[in-house]
XYZ file of C-alpha atoms in Angstrom:
408
model
C -12.229 -16.005 18.558
C -11.828 -12.577 17.064
C -14.054 -9.704 18.313
C -14.626 -7.881 15.066
C -17.080 -5.424 13.643
C -18.819 -6.011 10.287
C -19.046 -2.912 8.206
C -19.632 -1.912 4.677
C -16.891 -0.335 2.626
C -16.896 1.295 -0.769
C -14.094 3.622 -1.708
C -15.008 6.188 -4.314
C -14.065 9.863 -4.454
C -13.183 12.307 -7.241
C -10.114 14.222 -8.301
C -7.676 16.536 -10.194
C -4.333 16.590 -11.988
C -0.779 17.449 -11.055
C 0.440 20.732 -12.443
C 3.430 20.775 -14.809
C 6.192 23.101 -13.619
C 6.783 25.933 -16.104
C 9.823 25.714 -18.284
C 10.966 22.239 -17.237
C 9.921 18.662 -17.743
C 9.555 18.287 -13.994
C 6.102 17.748 -12.591
C 5.335 19.457 -9.264
C 2.063 19.592 -7.463
C 0.209 19.855 -4.160
C 1.761 23.188 -3.285
C -0.985 25.367 -1.934
C 0.114 27.917 0.584
C -1.011 30.732 2.822
C -0.238 34.356 2.063
C 0.439 34.791 5.797
C 3.145 32.112 5.952
C 6.844 32.983 5.862
C 8.250 30.966 2.927
C 11.286 33.104 2.434
C 13.764 30.226 2.743
C 12.524 28.519 -0.367
C 10.825 25.304 -1.348
C 11.357 21.785 -0.039
C 10.015 18.690 -1.794
C 8.176 15.551 -0.752
C 8.790 12.959 -3.472
C 6.295 10.356 -4.395
C 7.211 7.062 -6.200
C 4.250 5.041 -7.432
C 2.659 3.656 -10.609
C 0.962 6.670 -12.126
C 0.361 5.064 -15.520
C -0.439 1.467 -16.500
C -2.596 -1.233 -14.984
C -1.993 -0.290 -11.321
C -2.376 3.481 -11.812
C -5.760 3.412 -9.963
C -3.777 2.747 -6.820
C -0.810 4.949 -7.575
C -2.810 8.032 -8.380
C -4.666 7.719 -5.049
C -1.259 7.649 -3.322
C -0.093 10.746 -5.258
C -3.158 12.899 -4.649
C -3.356 11.990 -0.938
C 0.268 13.084 -0.435
C -0.515 16.282 -2.309
C -3.423 16.905 0.076
C -1.150 16.516 3.120
C 1.344 18.950 1.586
C -1.349 21.544 0.717
C -2.719 21.374 4.213
C 0.762 21.792 5.721
C 1.386 24.868 3.570
C -1.964 26.409 4.611
C -1.049 25.765 8.280
C 2.525 27.102 7.896
C 3.732 23.759 9.389
C 7.312 24.038 8.216
C 8.491 27.509 9.257
C 10.195 29.457 6.528
C 9.542 26.992 3.733
C 6.893 26.121 1.117
C 6.409 22.436 0.450
C 5.770 20.853 -2.884
C 5.282 17.288 -4.265
C 7.412 15.690 -7.007
C 5.466 12.640 -8.177
C 7.508 10.076 -10.128
C 5.923 7.284 -12.140
C 7.586 3.906 -11.475
C 5.211 2.119 -13.884
C 5.156 -0.718 -11.282
C 8.620 -1.724 -12.631
C 11.720 -2.072 -10.423
C 14.098 -0.591 -13.010
C 11.926 2.518 -13.527
C 11.517 2.861 -9.804
C 15.324 2.865 -9.411
C 15.559 5.701 -11.945
C 12.906 7.654 -9.985
C 14.808 7.094 -6.721
C 18.105 8.192 -8.250
C 16.497 11.403 -9.553
C 14.872 12.271 -6.246
C 17.907 11.362 -4.115
C 20.148 13.632 -6.192
C 17.983 16.661 -5.257
C 19.054 18.082 -1.958
C 15.657 19.742 -1.560
C 13.874 16.380 -1.393
C 13.291 15.796 2.286
C 11.526 12.481 2.011
C 9.706 10.086 -0.267
C 6.216 8.513 -0.039
C 6.221 5.146 -1.814
C 6.418 2.663 -3.244
C 3.241 0.634 -3.999
C 4.919 -2.557 -5.076
C 7.238 -4.500 -2.770
C 9.322 -5.606 -5.791
C 9.919 -1.888 -6.742
C 10.759 -1.078 -3.060
C 13.598 -3.595 -3.210
C 15.420 -1.468 -5.798
C 14.384 1.918 -4.387
C 15.401 1.252 -0.741
C 19.215 1.092 -1.195
C 19.292 4.122 -3.496
C 17.422 6.371 -1.053
C 19.359 4.920 1.844
C 22.628 5.777 0.147
C 21.679 9.475 0.402
C 19.915 9.180 3.779
C 16.587 10.081 2.232
C 13.744 8.993 4.417
C 11.133 6.721 2.709
C 7.644 5.836 4.064
C 5.575 3.332 2.101
C 1.806 3.430 2.326
C 1.485 -0.017 0.685
C 4.493 -2.351 0.748
C 3.469 -5.478 2.643
C 6.326 -7.953 2.116
C 7.957 -8.453 5.559
C 11.478 -8.910 4.173
C 11.683 -5.172 3.352
C 12.099 -4.387 7.031
C 13.220 -7.585 8.682
C 15.139 -9.534 6.051
C 14.361 -13.016 4.726
C 14.661 -14.832 8.062
C 11.746 -13.747 10.182
C 12.941 -15.986 12.996
C 16.066 -13.763 13.222
C 14.879 -10.357 12.017
C 17.396 -7.705 11.163
C 16.511 -4.194 10.070
C 17.424 -3.732 6.400
C 17.533 0.076 5.955
C 17.446 2.793 8.646
C 15.771 5.134 6.137
C 12.808 2.808 5.344
C 9.449 2.894 7.157
C 5.890 1.882 6.358
C 2.477 2.731 7.773
C 0.649 -0.427 6.691
C 0.870 -3.902 8.207
C 2.665 -6.793 6.473
C 1.957 -10.122 4.767
C 3.103 -12.265 7.673
C -0.105 -10.990 9.318
C -2.229 -10.532 6.109
C -1.673 -14.097 4.814
C -2.628 -15.825 8.097
C -5.570 -13.468 8.510
C -6.881 -14.540 5.104
C -6.303 -18.201 5.902
C -8.126 -17.958 9.204
C -11.169 -16.458 7.496
C -11.238 -18.774 4.464
C -10.700 -22.006 6.460
C -12.284 -21.336 9.847
C -15.147 -18.994 8.916
C -15.920 -19.770 5.267
C -15.207 -23.533 5.858
C -13.034 -24.043 2.804
C -10.788 -27.157 3.297
C -9.426 -27.883 -0.207
C -7.604 -24.813 -1.539
C -5.677 -24.269 -4.714
C -2.995 -21.530 -4.721
C -1.920 -19.472 -7.748
C 0.666 -16.704 -7.577
C 2.474 -14.422 -9.981
C 6.041 -15.080 -8.877
C 6.697 -11.468 -7.747
C 8.004 -10.485 -4.364
C 4.552 -9.472 -3.098
C 2.524 -12.259 -4.670
C 4.783 -15.206 -3.799
C 5.422 -13.936 -0.310
C 1.761 -13.454 0.455
C 0.791 -16.876 -1.047
C 3.504 -18.617 0.999
C 2.276 -16.946 4.243
C -1.310 -17.934 3.381
C -0.431 -21.591 2.618
C 1.501 -22.064 5.805
C -1.362 -20.826 7.972
C -4.125 -22.572 5.986
C -2.458 -25.977 6.529
C -2.083 -25.227 10.205
C -5.801 -24.385 10.256
C -6.567 -27.794 8.798
C -6.946 -27.107 5.068
C -5.372 -29.163 2.287
C -3.440 -27.272 -0.428
C -4.592 -29.381 -3.393
C -2.620 -27.605 -6.185
C -0.090 -24.763 -6.550
C 0.458 -22.930 -9.805
C 2.303 -19.828 -11.070
C 1.211 -17.369 -13.764
C 2.913 -14.304 -15.268
C 1.820 -10.788 -14.474
C 1.265 -10.038 -18.144
C -0.568 -13.316 -18.911
C -4.183 -13.029 -20.233
C -5.082 -16.683 -20.974
C -5.230 -18.897 -17.846
C -7.012 -21.831 -19.341
C -4.021 -24.187 -19.020
C -3.401 -23.347 -15.333
C -7.097 -23.401 -14.489
C -7.609 -26.799 -16.174
C -4.937 -28.162 -13.770
C -6.591 -26.488 -10.845
C -10.015 -27.813 -11.777
C -8.591 -31.367 -11.836
C -7.624 -30.933 -8.195
C -11.331 -30.179 -7.321
C -10.683 -27.289 -4.930
C -13.472 -25.518 -3.054
C -11.563 -22.123 -3.137
C -8.647 -20.567 -4.988
C -6.148 -18.232 -3.247
C -4.317 -15.821 -5.575
C -1.098 -14.045 -4.667
C -0.853 -11.037 -6.938
C -2.734 -8.005 -8.208
C -6.101 -7.245 -9.748
C -5.000 -6.986 -13.492
C -4.499 -10.781 -13.362
C -6.902 -11.737 -10.554
C -10.034 -10.252 -12.225
C -9.678 -12.116 -15.565
C -8.506 -15.278 -13.748
C -11.718 -15.330 -11.648
C -13.835 -14.797 -14.757
C -12.076 -17.558 -16.727
C -12.322 -19.956 -13.773
C -16.134 -19.470 -13.722
C -16.144 -19.956 -17.491
C -14.525 -23.381 -17.064
C -17.120 -24.347 -14.549
C -14.893 -23.784 -11.603
C -17.484 -21.971 -9.477
C -15.465 -21.448 -6.307
C -14.476 -18.175 -4.642
C -11.163 -16.543 -5.568
C -9.469 -14.844 -2.627
C -6.457 -12.496 -2.636
C -4.773 -9.782 -0.674
C -4.679 -6.013 -0.822
C -3.331 -6.171 -4.404
C -6.736 -7.215 -5.704
C -8.792 -4.935 -3.409
C -9.895 -2.363 -6.012
C -13.067 -1.792 -7.998
C -11.087 -2.655 -11.124
C -10.905 -6.274 -9.955
C -14.635 -6.492 -10.376
C -14.591 -4.540 -13.608
C -12.113 -7.063 -14.992
C -14.155 -10.167 -14.090
C -14.179 -10.584 -10.323
C -17.400 -12.329 -9.400
C -19.867 -12.394 -6.579
C -18.504 -14.138 -3.528
C -14.829 -13.420 -4.275
C -12.811 -12.258 -1.291
C -9.866 -9.979 -0.472
C -8.040 -8.880 2.604
C -6.672 -5.331 2.787
C -4.562 -3.371 5.244
C -6.351 -1.142 7.761
C -10.046 -0.579 8.358
C -12.458 0.662 5.631
C -11.465 4.342 5.165
C -15.005 5.594 4.768
C -16.067 3.932 8.032
C -13.262 5.357 10.210
C -14.039 8.285 12.438
C -10.339 9.206 12.209
C -10.591 9.439 8.358
C -13.624 11.706 8.136
C -11.596 14.894 7.799
C -9.403 13.271 5.199
C -12.294 11.956 3.181
C -14.017 15.400 3.265
C -10.826 17.286 2.346
C -10.016 14.865 -0.506
C -13.474 15.377 -1.960
C -13.205 19.145 -1.613
C -9.946 19.133 -3.658
C -11.900 17.667 -6.582
C -9.348 15.025 -7.585
C -10.729 12.970 -10.477
C -9.083 9.798 -9.183
C -10.294 8.009 -6.034
C -8.076 7.824 -2.993
C -8.440 4.024 -3.468
C -6.950 1.375 -1.150
C -3.878 3.349 0.009
C -4.865 6.998 -0.015
C -5.350 7.333 3.747
C -2.062 5.521 4.317
C -0.292 7.887 1.870
C -1.781 10.886 3.585
C -0.488 9.576 6.975
C 2.910 8.791 5.475
C 3.273 12.344 4.084
C 2.139 13.872 7.349
C 4.782 11.764 9.243
C 7.507 13.225 7.069
C 6.121 16.767 7.282
C 5.698 16.775 11.076
C 9.094 15.224 11.535
C 10.671 17.823 9.248
C 8.976 20.608 11.226
C 10.405 19.181 14.428
C 13.811 18.948 12.857
C 13.906 22.545 11.733
C 12.005 24.088 14.617
C 11.152 27.784 14.299
C 14.382 29.039 12.819
C 16.306 26.101 11.240
C 17.605 25.926 7.733
C 17.396 22.738 5.695
C 20.590 21.020 4.402
C 21.748 17.503 3.926
C 23.322 17.698 7.412
C 19.813 17.617 8.795
C 18.955 14.166 7.428
C 20.225 12.169 10.443
C 18.049 14.255 12.781
C 15.057 13.892 10.471
C 15.490 10.077 10.433
C 15.546 10.053 14.242
C 12.380 12.192 14.423
C 10.525 9.940 11.918
C 11.513 6.836 13.955
C 10.060 8.368 17.101
C 7.001 9.883 15.361
C 3.672 9.285 16.944
C 0.479 10.797 15.450
C -3.224 10.406 15.139
C -3.695 9.840 11.390
C -6.564 9.100 9.023
C -5.904 5.361 9.506
C -5.689 5.692 13.315
C -2.565 5.879 15.439
C 0.604 6.121 13.475
C 3.941 4.945 14.883
C 6.850 2.721 13.893
C 8.657 -0.186 15.702
C 12.373 -0.861 15.806
C 12.282 -2.274 12.267
C 10.434 0.651 10.679
C 7.175 -1.312 10.545
C 3.820 0.142 11.460
C 2.515 -0.652 14.893
C -0.978 -0.832 13.327
C -1.943 -4.443 12.634
C -5.581 -3.865 11.571
C -6.827 -5.857 8.540
C -10.165 -6.093 6.817
C -11.732 -8.957 4.856
C -13.924 -7.835 1.971
C -16.342 -9.742 -0.252
C -17.785 -8.888 -3.663
C -21.498 -8.364 -3.051
C -23.765 -6.631 -5.549
C -20.741 -5.767 -7.720
C -19.072 -3.881 -4.912
C -16.567 -4.740 -2.220
C -18.277 -5.034 1.137
C -16.406 -5.377 4.413
C -17.219 -8.569 6.300
C -14.603 -8.545 9.043
C -12.362 -5.863 10.505
C -9.913 -5.967 13.415
C -6.260 -6.325 14.449
C -4.590 -9.598 13.630
C -4.369 -11.518 16.853
C -2.036 -14.367 15.909
């Protein structure tokens, strides 16, 4: 049995906008700085690649602003001697092709020391090789598909890119964690699975299905929808015919919310459960109903002692967008890049592309106490933090019902 703590979690903070750099179409932000710092060697850039517009922008903007906060604090503390840091946020629109363009742009800038991102695992698949080709370190706050670090055969894992790291845990833990809760604790034994066919959604649904059957549940139906679909009546009619007592959805909240609402409208009054991709207030706004469930990476940010300073500082900056599900992870990812850069340059070093190998080594061996807790990476670039939380919609808010490390 798991020894876990039940805690409430609601993530809402406020925000501000990036500043457009004068005279160019480039957007830079998060600079800050102390008048007492020596910044005579110029400006170095932390790139961000995330969806800053579109249906998933609620998550992407939290990633952007949290990285900006880390950079502003580093400038105030003169963390990187001789340099000012800035942020270059690039909008990938949650689309692999656009993400590739963003990665190409950032990797062609020798002043970009590292990149925080991406949100989507499918976008990461196109971004990883581009950044790796220029030895640009990448730390994702949100990618959960295990193949990004270990390849497709988890029984014979092989690191995919030496430049790629992530600070969140992966779906080979998140899927089983969800199955254990839904089958063993919630007592659901006949489960229908719907997924969106994307790298994240299919991978998470497959990991869930495998564990649910091991736990004794029957998968009574499996369906696929498109990420841009809005009418799910055909799929849900098939699902209803299988008489499930729960639906597991592999995908994100723009589909999951309306899907839950339409299921209830067809008289399919069973909980819909998903992963971190549906854990956002917008899931509820779009139709997510009482009793629906989601897992997400890490512990509830507003309940963590380690995140109190982050939450307070984020609020003080006045960002209009909440830090959302991945803000604390983005803050930790940016700080891992910044601290490793400071160690690479020391007190008198000068940045150049020749420093990238040393920076990668320092990121790989980085150990810090972040907003999400201890931050470190294993031999594949994965986070050593395996904490997950199960949330339930209660009173039109997500409430945490179980938190703890996945114990296998």
